[in-house]
PDB file of C-alpha atoms in Angstrom:
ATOM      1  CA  UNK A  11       0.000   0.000   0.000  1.00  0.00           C
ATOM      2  CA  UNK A  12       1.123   3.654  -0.579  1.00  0.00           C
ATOM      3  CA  UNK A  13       2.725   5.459   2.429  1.00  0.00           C
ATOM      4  CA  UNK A  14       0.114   8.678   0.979  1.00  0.00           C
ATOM      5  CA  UNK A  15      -3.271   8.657  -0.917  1.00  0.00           C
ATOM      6  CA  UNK A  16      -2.081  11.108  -3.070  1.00  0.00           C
ATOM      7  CA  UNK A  17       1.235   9.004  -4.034  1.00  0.00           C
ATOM      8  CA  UNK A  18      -0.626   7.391  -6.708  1.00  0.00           C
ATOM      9  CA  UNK A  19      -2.534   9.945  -8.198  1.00  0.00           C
ATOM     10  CA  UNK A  20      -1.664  10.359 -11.806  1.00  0.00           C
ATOM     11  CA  UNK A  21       1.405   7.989 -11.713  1.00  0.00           C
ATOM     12  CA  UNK A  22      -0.552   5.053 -13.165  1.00  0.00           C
ATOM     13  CA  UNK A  23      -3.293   4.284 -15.416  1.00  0.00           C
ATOM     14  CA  UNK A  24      -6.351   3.439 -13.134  1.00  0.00           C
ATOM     15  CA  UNK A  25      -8.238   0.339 -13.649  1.00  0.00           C
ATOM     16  CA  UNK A  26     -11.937   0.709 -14.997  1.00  0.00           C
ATOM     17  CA  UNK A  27     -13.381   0.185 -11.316  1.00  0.00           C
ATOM     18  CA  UNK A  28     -12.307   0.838  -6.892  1.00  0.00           C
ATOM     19  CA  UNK A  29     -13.632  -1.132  -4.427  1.00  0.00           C
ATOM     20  CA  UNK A  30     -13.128   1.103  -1.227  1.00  0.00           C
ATOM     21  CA  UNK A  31     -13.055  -0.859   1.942  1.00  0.00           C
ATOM     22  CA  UNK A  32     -14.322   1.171   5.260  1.00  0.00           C
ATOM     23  CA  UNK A  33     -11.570  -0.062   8.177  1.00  0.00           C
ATOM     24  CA  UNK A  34     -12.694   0.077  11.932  1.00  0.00           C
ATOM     25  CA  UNK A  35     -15.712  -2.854  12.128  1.00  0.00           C
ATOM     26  CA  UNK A  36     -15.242  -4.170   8.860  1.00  0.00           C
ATOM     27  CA  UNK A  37     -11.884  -5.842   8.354  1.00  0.00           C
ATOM     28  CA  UNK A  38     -11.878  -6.756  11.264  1.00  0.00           C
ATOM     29  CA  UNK A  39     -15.292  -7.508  13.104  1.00  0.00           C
ATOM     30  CA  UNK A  40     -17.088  -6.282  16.018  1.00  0.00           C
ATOM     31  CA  UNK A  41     -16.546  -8.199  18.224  1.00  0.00           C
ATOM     32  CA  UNK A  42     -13.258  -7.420  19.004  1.00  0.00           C
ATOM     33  CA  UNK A  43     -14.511  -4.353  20.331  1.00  0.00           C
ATOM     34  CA  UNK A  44     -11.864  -2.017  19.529  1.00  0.00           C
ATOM     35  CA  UNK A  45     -14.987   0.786  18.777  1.00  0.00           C
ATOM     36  CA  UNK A  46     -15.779   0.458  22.263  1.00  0.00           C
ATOM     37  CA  UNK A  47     -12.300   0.640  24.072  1.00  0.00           C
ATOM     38  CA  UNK A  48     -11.660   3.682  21.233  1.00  0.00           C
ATOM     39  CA  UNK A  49     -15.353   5.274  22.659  1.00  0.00           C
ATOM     40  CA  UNK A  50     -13.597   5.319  26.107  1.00  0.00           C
ATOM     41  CA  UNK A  51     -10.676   6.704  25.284  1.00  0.00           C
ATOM     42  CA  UNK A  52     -12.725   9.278  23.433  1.00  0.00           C
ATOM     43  CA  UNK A  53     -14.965  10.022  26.770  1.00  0.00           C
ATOM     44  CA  UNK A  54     -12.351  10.496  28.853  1.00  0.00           C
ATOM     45  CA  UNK A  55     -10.237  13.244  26.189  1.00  0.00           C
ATOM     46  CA  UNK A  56     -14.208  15.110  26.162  1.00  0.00           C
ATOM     47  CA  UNK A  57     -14.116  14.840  30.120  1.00  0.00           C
ATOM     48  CA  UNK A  58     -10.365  15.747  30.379  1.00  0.00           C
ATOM     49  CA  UNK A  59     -10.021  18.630  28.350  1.00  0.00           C
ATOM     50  CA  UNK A  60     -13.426  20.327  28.412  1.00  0.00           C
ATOM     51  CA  UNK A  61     -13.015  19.699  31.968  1.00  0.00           C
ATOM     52  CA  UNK A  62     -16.448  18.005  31.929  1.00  0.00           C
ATOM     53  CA  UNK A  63     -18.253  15.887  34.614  1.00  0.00           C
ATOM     54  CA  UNK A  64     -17.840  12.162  33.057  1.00  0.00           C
ATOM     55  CA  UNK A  65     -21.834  12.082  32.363  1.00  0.00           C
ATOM     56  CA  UNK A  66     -22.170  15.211  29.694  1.00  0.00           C
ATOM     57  CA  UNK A  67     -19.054  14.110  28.216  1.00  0.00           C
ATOM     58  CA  UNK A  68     -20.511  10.689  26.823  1.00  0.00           C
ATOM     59  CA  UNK A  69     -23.234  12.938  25.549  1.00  0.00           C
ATOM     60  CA  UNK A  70     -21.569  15.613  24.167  1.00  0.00           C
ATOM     61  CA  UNK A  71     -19.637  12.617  22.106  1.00  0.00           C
ATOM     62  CA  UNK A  72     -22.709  11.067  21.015  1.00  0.00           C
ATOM     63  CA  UNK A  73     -24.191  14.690  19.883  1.00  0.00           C
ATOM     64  CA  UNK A  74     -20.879  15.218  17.872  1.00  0.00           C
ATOM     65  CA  UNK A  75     -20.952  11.559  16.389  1.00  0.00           C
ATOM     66  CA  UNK A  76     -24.830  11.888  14.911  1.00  0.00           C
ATOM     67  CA  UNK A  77     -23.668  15.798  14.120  1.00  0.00           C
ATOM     68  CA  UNK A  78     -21.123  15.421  12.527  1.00  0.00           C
ATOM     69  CA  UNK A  79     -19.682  11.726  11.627  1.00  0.00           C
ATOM     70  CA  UNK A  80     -16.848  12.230  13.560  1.00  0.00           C
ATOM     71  CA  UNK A  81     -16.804  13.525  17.210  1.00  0.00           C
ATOM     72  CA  UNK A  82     -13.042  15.009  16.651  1.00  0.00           C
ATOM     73  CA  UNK A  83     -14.981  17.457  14.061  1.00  0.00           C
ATOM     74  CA  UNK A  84     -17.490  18.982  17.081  1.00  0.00           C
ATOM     75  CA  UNK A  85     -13.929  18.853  18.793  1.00  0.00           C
ATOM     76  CA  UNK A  86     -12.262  21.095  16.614  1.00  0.00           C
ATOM     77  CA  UNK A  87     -15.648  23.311  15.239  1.00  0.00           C
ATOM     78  CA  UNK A  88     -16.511  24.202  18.930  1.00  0.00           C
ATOM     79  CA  UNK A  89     -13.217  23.814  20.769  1.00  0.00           C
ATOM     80  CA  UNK A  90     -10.255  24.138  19.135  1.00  0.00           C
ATOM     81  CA  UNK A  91      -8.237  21.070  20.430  1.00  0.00           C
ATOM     82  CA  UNK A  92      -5.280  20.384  18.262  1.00  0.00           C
ATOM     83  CA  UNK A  93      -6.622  17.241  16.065  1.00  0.00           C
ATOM     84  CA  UNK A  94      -3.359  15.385  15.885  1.00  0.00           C
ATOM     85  CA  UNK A  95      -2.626  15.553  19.879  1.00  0.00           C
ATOM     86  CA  UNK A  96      -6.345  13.825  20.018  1.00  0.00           C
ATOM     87  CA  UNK A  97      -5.298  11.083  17.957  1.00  0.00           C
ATOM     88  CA  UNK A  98      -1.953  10.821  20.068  1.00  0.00           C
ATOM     89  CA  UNK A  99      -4.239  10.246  22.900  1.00  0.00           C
ATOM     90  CA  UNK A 100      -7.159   8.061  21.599  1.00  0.00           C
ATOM     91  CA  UNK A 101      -6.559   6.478  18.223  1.00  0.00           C
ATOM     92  CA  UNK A 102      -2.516   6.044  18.703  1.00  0.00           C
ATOM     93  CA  UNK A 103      -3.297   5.022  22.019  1.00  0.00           C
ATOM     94  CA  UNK A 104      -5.702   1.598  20.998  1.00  0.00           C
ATOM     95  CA  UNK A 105      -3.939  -1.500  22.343  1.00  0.00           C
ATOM     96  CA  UNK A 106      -4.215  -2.605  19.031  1.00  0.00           C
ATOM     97  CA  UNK A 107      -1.169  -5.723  18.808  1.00  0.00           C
ATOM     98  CA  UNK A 108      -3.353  -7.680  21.305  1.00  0.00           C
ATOM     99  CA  UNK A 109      -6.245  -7.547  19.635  1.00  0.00           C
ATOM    100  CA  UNK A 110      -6.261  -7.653  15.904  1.00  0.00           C
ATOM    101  CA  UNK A 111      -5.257 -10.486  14.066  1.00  0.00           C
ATOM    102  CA  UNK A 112      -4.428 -11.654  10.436  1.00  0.00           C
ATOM    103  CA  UNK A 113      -7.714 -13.604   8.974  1.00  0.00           C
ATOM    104  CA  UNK A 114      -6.731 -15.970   6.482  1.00  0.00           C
ATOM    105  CA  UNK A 115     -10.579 -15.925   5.283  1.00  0.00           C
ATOM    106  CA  UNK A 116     -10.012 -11.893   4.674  1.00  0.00           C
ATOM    107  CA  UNK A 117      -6.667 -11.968   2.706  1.00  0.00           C
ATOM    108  CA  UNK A 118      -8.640 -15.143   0.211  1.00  0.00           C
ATOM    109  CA  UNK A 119     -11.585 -12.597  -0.126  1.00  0.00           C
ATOM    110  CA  UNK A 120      -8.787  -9.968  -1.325  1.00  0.00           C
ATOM    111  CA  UNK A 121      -6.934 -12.571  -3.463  1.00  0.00           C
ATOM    112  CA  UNK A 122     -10.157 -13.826  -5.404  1.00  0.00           C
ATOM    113  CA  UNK A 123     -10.614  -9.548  -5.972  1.00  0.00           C
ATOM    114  CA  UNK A 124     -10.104  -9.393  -9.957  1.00  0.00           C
ATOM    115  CA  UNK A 125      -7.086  -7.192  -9.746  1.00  0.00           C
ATOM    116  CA  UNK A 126      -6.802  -6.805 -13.216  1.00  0.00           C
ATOM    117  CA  UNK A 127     -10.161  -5.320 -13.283  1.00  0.00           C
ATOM    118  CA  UNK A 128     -11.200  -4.082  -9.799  1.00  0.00           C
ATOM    119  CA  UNK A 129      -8.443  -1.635  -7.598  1.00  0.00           C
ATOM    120  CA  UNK A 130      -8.395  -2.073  -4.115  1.00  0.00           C
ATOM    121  CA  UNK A 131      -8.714   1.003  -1.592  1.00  0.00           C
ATOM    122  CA  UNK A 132      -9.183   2.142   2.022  1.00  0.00           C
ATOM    123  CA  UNK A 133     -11.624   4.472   2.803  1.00  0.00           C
ATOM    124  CA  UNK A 134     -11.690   5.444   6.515  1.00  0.00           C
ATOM    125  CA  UNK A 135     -13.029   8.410   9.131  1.00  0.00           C
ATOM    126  CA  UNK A 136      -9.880   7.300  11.315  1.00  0.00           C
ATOM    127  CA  UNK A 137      -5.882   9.113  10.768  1.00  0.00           C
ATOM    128  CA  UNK A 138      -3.709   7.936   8.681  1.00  0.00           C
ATOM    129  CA  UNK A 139      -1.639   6.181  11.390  1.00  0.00           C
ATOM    130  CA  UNK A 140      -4.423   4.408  12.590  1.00  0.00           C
ATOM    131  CA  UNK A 141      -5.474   2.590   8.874  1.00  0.00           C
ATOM    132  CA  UNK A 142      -1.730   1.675   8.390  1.00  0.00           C
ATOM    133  CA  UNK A 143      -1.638   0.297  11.592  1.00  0.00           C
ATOM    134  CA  UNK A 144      -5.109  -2.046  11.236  1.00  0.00           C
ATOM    135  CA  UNK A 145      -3.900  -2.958   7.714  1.00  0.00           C
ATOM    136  CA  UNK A 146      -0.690  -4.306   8.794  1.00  0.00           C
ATOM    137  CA  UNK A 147      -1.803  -6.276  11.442  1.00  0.00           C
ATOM    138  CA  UNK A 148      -4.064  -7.655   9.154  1.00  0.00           C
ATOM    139  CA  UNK A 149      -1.265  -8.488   7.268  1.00  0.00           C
ATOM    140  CA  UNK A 150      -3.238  -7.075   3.853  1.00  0.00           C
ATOM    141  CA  UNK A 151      -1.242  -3.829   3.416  1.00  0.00           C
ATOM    142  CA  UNK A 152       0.077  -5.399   0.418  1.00  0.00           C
ATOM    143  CA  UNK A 153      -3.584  -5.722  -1.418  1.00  0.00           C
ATOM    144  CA  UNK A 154      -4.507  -2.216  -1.086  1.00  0.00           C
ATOM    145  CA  UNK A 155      -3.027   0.166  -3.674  1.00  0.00           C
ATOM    146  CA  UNK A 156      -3.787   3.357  -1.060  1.00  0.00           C
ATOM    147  CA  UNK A 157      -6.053   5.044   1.870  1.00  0.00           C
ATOM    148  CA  UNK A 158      -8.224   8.134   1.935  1.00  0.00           C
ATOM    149  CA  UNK A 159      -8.645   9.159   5.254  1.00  0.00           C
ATOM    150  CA  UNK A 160      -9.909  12.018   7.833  1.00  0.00           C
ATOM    151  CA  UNK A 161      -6.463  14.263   7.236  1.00  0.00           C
ATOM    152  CA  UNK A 162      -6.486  15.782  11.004  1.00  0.00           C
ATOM    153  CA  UNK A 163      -3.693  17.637  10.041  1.00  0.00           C
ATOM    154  CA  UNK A 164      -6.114  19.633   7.498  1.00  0.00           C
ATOM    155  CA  UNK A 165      -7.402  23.279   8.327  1.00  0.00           C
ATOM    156  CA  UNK A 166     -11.075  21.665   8.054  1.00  0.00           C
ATOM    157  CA  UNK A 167     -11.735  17.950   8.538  1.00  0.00           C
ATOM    158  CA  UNK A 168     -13.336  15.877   5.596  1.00  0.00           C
ATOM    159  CA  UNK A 169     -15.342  13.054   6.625  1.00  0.00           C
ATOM    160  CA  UNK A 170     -18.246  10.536   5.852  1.00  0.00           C
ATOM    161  CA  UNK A 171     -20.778  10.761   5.323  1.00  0.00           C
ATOM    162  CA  UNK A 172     -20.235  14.253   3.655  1.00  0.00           C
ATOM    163  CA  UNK A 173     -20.414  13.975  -0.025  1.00  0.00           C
ATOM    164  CA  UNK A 174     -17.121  15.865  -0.320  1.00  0.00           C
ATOM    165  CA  UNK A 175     -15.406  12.729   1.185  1.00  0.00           C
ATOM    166  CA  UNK A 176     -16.648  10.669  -1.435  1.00  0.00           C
ATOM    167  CA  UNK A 177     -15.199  12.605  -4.099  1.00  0.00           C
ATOM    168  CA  UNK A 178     -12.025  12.939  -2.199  1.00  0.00           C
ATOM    169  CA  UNK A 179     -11.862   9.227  -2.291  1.00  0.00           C
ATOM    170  CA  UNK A 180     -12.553   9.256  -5.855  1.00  0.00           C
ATOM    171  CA  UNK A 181     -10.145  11.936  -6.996  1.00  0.00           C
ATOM    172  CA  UNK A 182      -7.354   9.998  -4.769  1.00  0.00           C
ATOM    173  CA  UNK A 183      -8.213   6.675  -6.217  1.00  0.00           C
ATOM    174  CA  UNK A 184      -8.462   7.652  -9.760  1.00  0.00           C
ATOM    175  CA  UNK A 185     -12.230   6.494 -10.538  1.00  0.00           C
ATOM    176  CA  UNK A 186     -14.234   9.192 -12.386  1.00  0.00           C
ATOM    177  CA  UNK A 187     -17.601   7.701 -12.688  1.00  0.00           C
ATOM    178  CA  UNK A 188     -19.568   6.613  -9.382  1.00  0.00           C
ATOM    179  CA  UNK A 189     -21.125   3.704 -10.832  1.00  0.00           C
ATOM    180  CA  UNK A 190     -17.366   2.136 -11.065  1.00  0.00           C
ATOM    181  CA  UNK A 191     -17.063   2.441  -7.551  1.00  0.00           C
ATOM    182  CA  UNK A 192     -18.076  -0.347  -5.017  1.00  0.00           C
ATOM    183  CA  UNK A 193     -18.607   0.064  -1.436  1.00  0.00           C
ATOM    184  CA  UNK A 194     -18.485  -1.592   1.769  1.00  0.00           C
ATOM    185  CA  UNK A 195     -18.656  -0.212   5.236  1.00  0.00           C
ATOM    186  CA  UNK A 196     -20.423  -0.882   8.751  1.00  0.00           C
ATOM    187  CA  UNK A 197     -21.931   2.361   9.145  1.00  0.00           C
ATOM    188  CA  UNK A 198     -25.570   2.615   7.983  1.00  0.00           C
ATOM    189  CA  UNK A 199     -25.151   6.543   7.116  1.00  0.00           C
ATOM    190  CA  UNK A 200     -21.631   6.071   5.045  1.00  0.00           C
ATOM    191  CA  UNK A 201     -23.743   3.117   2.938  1.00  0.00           C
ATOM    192  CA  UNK A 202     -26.798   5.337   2.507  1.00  0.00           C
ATOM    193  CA  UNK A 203     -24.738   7.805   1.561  1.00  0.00           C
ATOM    194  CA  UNK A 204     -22.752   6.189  -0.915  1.00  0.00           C
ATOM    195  CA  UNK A 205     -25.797   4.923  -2.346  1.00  0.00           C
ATOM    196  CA  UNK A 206     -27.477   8.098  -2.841  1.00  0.00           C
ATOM    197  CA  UNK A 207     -24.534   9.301  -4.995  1.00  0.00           C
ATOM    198  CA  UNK A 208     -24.641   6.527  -7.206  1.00  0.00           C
ATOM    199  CA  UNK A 209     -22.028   4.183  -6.163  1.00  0.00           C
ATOM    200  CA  UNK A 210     -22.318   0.201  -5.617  1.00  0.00           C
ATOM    201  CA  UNK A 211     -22.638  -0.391  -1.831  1.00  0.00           C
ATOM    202  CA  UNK A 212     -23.314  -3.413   1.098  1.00  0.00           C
ATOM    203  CA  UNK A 213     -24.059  -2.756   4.218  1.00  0.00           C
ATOM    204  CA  UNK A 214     -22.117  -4.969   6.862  1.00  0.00           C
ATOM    205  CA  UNK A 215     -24.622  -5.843   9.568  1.00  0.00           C
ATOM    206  CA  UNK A 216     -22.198  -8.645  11.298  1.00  0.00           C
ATOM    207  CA  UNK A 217     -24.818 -11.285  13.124  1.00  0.00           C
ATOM    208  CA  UNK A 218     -26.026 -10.383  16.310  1.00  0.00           C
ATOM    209  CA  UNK A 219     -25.499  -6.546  15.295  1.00  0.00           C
ATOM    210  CA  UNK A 220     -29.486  -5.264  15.712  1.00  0.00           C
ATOM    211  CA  UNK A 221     -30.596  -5.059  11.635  1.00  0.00           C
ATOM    212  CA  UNK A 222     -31.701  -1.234  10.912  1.00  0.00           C
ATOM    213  CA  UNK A 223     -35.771  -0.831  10.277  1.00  0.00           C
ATOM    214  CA  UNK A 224     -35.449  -0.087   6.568  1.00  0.00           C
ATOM    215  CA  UNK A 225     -32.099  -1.400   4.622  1.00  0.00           C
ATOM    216  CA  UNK A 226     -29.415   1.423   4.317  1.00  0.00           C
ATOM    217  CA  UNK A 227     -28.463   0.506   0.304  1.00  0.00           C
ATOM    218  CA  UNK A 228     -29.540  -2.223  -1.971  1.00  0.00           C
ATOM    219  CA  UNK A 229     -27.421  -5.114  -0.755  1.00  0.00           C
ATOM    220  CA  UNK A 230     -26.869  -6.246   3.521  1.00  0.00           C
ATOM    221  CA  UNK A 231     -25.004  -8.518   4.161  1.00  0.00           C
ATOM    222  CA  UNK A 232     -23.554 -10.296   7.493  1.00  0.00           C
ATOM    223  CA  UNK A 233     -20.050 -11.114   6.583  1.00  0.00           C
ATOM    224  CA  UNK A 234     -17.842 -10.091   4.017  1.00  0.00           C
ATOM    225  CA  UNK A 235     -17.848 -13.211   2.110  1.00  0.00           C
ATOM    226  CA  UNK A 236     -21.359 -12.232   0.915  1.00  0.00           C
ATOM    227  CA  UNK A 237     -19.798  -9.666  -1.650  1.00  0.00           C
ATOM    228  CA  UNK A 238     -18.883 -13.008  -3.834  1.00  0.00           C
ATOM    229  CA  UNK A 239     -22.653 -12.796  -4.220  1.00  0.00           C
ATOM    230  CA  UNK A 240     -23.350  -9.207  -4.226  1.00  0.00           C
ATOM    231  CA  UNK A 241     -20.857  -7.817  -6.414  1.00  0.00           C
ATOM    232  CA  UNK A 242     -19.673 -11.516  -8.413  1.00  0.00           C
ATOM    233  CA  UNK A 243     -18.824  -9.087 -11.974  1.00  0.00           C
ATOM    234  CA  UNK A 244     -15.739  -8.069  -9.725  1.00  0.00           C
ATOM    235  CA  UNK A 245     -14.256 -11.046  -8.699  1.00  0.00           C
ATOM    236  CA  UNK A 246     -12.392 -13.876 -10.618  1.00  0.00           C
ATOM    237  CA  UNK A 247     -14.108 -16.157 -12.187  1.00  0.00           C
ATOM    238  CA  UNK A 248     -13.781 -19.871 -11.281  1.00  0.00           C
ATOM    239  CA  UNK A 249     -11.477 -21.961 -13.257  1.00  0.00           C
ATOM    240  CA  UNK A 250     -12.905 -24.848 -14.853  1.00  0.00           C
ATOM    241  CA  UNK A 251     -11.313 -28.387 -15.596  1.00  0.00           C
ATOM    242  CA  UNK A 252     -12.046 -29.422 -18.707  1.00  0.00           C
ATOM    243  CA  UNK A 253     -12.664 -33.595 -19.220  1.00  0.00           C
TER     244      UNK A 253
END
């Protein structure tokens, strides 16, 4: 994977079609609740440095979250925290070696990708450090040909599910037209989202995740294995033995 989104553009001829892959939830699942120890971390930085009572912290978070995407965003619209020392302090700061692992069921999914056809990208709300991180513990740093991500370091943060992010993640992967894009993520907004600008999108409801009412985008699908079925035009076709 490229060190920088941007380390790509223009120094290669694109394939036709991107598959961007959300991170946090989704390459890894659930249950290994990183979201929640990261949630935490994020309640005590509200409680620490807005010198909050613990209480209207967690709800301040939550208001920024359904606000904005992104609680750093209220964070830095309302506050003025330096972005990058609030990474430092929750993202950076994830225990993240004893919890994620490689998934040999993850890298196959990403192997039976048409490469030839389909090109492979990140698309997260977390820092940069934070997606390289996930990615190489994965071990599948090597199947993705770059990352767009929230760029903290930016004078105003870009995020889904703002449209603007999508075309970031467009213009950084080298796709022009939305219907070659394909989408997967865990967050019901991001997929509704992407749907609503035209791009190809699942939903990844993992099992024992509560199902939303009404489906966020055409396809939903449990585990990530279900894209075979979803999306089968970008994946290799099966070789057949002939008699």
């Amino acid at each position: 994977m490229e060190s920088e989104a941007q380390a790509v553009n223009g120094t290669s001829p694109s394939p036709k079609q991107v598959f961007f892959f959300d991170i946090d939830n989704c390459l890894y699942p659930k249950s290994a609740r990183v979201h929640d120890l990261m949630a935490e971390l994020i309640d005590k930085y509200f409680a620490t440095h807005l010198s909050l009572p613990y209480e209207d912290a967690v709800r301040l978070h939550k208001e920024y979250y359904q606000n904005y995407g992104l609680a750093i965003e209220g964070l830095v619209r309302h506050h003025q925290i330096d972005p990058l020392e609030y990474n430092a302090k929750v993202d950076d700061a994830l225990p993240l070696d004893h919890i994620i692992k490689p998934r040999e069921d993850l890298k196959k999914l990403l192997r039976d990708i048409d490469a030839s056809k389909v090109r492979l990208w990140l698309f997260t709300n977390a820092y940069v450090n934070h997606a390289k991180r996930v990615v190489k513990l994965l071990e599948i740093e090597d199947f993705f040909e770059g990352v767009t991500y929230c760029d903290y370091a930016a004078p105003r943060l870009m995020c889904k599910p703002h449209e603007e992010a999508y075309e970031k993640a467009m213009r950084e992967a080298g796709v022009e037209r939305r219907e070659d894009c394909y989408f997967v993520d865990d967050s019901y907004q991001n997929c509704k989202k992407a749907q609503e600008i035209g791009w190809n999108v699942a939903h990844l409801v993992e099992e024992g995740v509560k199902s939303p009412r009404t489906q966020a985008c055409k396809y939903q699908i449990s585990h990530l294995d279900e894209l075979r079925t979803c999306f089968p035009e970008v994946f290799k076709k099966p070789e057949t033995s002939s008699a």
